[in-house]
Short mmCIF file of C-alpha atoms in Angstrom, two decimals:
data_model
loop_
_atom_site.label_atom_id
_atom_site.label_comp_id
_atom_site.label_asym_id
_atom_site.label_seq_id
_atom_site.Cartn_x
_atom_site.Cartn_y
_atom_site.Cartn_z
CA MET A 1 0.28 0.15 -0.17
CA LEU A 2 1.23 3.08 -0.70
CA THR A 3 0.71 6.06 1.62
CA VAL A 4 1.54 9.71 0.87
CA LYS A 5 1.70 11.67 5.34
CA LEU A 6 1.43 15.79 4.43
CA LEU A 7 0.66 16.95 7.75
CA GLY A 8 4.43 17.65 9.34
CA GLU A 9 6.94 16.63 7.20
CA MET A 10 6.49 15.07 3.81
CA GLN A 11 5.97 10.74 3.41
CA VAL A 12 5.77 8.79 1.00
CA LEU A 13 5.78 5.18 2.18
CA ARG A 14 5.01 2.07 0.41
CA ASP A 15 4.02 -0.68 3.23
CA THR A 16 6.45 0.82 6.08
CA ALA A 17 9.48 1.18 3.74
CA PRO A 18 9.76 5.87 3.04
CA LEU A 19 10.86 6.05 -0.27
CA ALA A 20 12.97 9.23 -1.10
CA LEU A 21 10.88 12.29 -2.60
CA PRO A 22 11.38 14.24 -5.88
CA GLN A 23 14.05 16.99 -4.19
CA PRO A 24 11.86 20.43 -6.41
CA TRP A 25 9.86 21.39 -3.31
CA LYS A 26 7.15 22.00 -7.09
CA THR A 27 7.50 18.16 -7.13
CA ARG A 28 6.35 17.88 -3.48
CA ALA A 29 3.62 20.63 -3.83
CA LEU A 30 2.16 18.70 -7.12
CA LEU A 31 2.39 14.96 -5.36
CA GLY A 32 0.73 17.39 -2.12
CA TYR A 33 -2.59 18.54 -4.72
CA LEU A 34 -3.05 15.61 -6.76
CA VAL A 35 -3.63 13.11 -3.43
CA VAL A 36 -5.43 16.17 -1.70
CA THR A 37 -7.75 17.03 -4.14
CA GLY A 38 -8.34 13.63 -5.66
CA ARG A 39 -8.64 14.98 -9.16
CA SER A 40 -7.34 15.01 -12.81
CA PRO A 41 -6.73 18.64 -12.99
CA ARG A 42 -5.85 19.79 -17.15
CA ARG A 43 -2.61 19.98 -17.22
CA GLU A 44 -2.91 24.17 -18.17
CA ARG A 45 -4.10 24.72 -14.03
CA LEU A 46 -1.03 22.81 -12.88
CA CYS A 47 1.16 24.51 -15.23
CA THR A 48 -0.43 27.37 -13.74
CA LEU A 49 -0.88 27.35 -10.61
CA LEU A 50 2.72 26.09 -9.70
CA TRP A 51 5.05 26.89 -13.01
CA ASP A 52 3.96 29.96 -14.39
CA VAL A 53 6.90 31.48 -15.70
CA PRO A 54 8.21 32.27 -19.19
CA ASP A 55 11.04 29.40 -19.09
CA ASP A 56 8.90 25.86 -20.81
CA PRO A 57 5.93 25.61 -17.71
CA HIS A 58 4.68 22.27 -19.89
CA GLY A 59 7.83 20.97 -20.06
CA ALA A 60 8.36 20.99 -16.29
CA LEU A 61 5.19 19.96 -15.41
CA ARG A 62 5.82 16.19 -17.20
CA TRP A 63 9.81 16.67 -16.11
CA SER A 64 7.74 16.24 -12.52
CA LEU A 65 4.96 13.68 -13.03
CA SER A 66 7.36 11.80 -14.84
CA LYS A 67 9.48 11.82 -11.08
CA LEU A 68 5.83 10.97 -9.64
CA ARG A 69 5.25 8.25 -11.83
CA MET A 70 8.71 7.14 -10.73
CA LEU A 71 7.50 7.25 -6.84
CA VAL A 72 4.63 6.27 -6.63
CA ASP A 73 3.36 3.43 -9.97
CA GLU A 74 3.44 0.00 -8.57
CA PRO A 75 4.40 -3.41 -11.94
CA SER A 76 1.05 -3.71 -11.62
CA ARG A 77 -0.93 -0.98 -10.76
CA ALA A 78 0.02 2.47 -12.10
CA ALA A 79 -1.21 5.24 -8.90
CA ALA A 80 -0.48 8.21 -11.62
CA SER A 81 -2.16 8.59 -14.61
CA GLY A 82 -2.22 11.19 -16.94
CA ARG A 83 -4.36 11.25 -20.25
CA ASN A 84 -6.22 13.61 -21.95
CA ARG A 85 -4.05 16.46 -21.01
CA ARG A 86 -5.20 15.76 -17.55
CA SER A 87 -3.05 14.60 -14.89
CA GLY A 88 -3.78 12.77 -11.14
CA MET A 89 -2.89 10.43 -8.47
CA ALA A 90 -6.24 7.16 -8.12
CA THR A 91 -7.62 7.90 -4.97
CA GLY A 92 -10.08 5.32 -5.53
CA ASN A 93 -7.07 2.98 -5.11
CA PRO A 94 -6.66 0.73 -2.73
CA LEU A 95 -3.23 0.59 -3.05
CA LEU A 96 -2.98 4.44 -2.43
CA GLN A 97 -3.65 6.85 1.60
CA HIS A 98 -3.46 9.32 2.49
CA ARG A 99 -3.67 11.05 5.98
#
């Protein structure tokens, strides 16, 4: 089971083992936002929320999503999703819970 702890210092646990979090704070913020909202917002919304800069916000979002997928996905079941220009966490997944 994947557990995301958001109160205090953010932690991601697979069963009881802590996982190394990606360093950029925006990637961690993205994980927290996707878990707490339980929605799959449009990618444009996420770019505006976290990467509203003249660089390449869509590229930064893709990079962060790839890091989160490596962190939370399991070989048998994907917890992170990205399709139809939306991105989210499979919060209905019984293997994912947040505290």
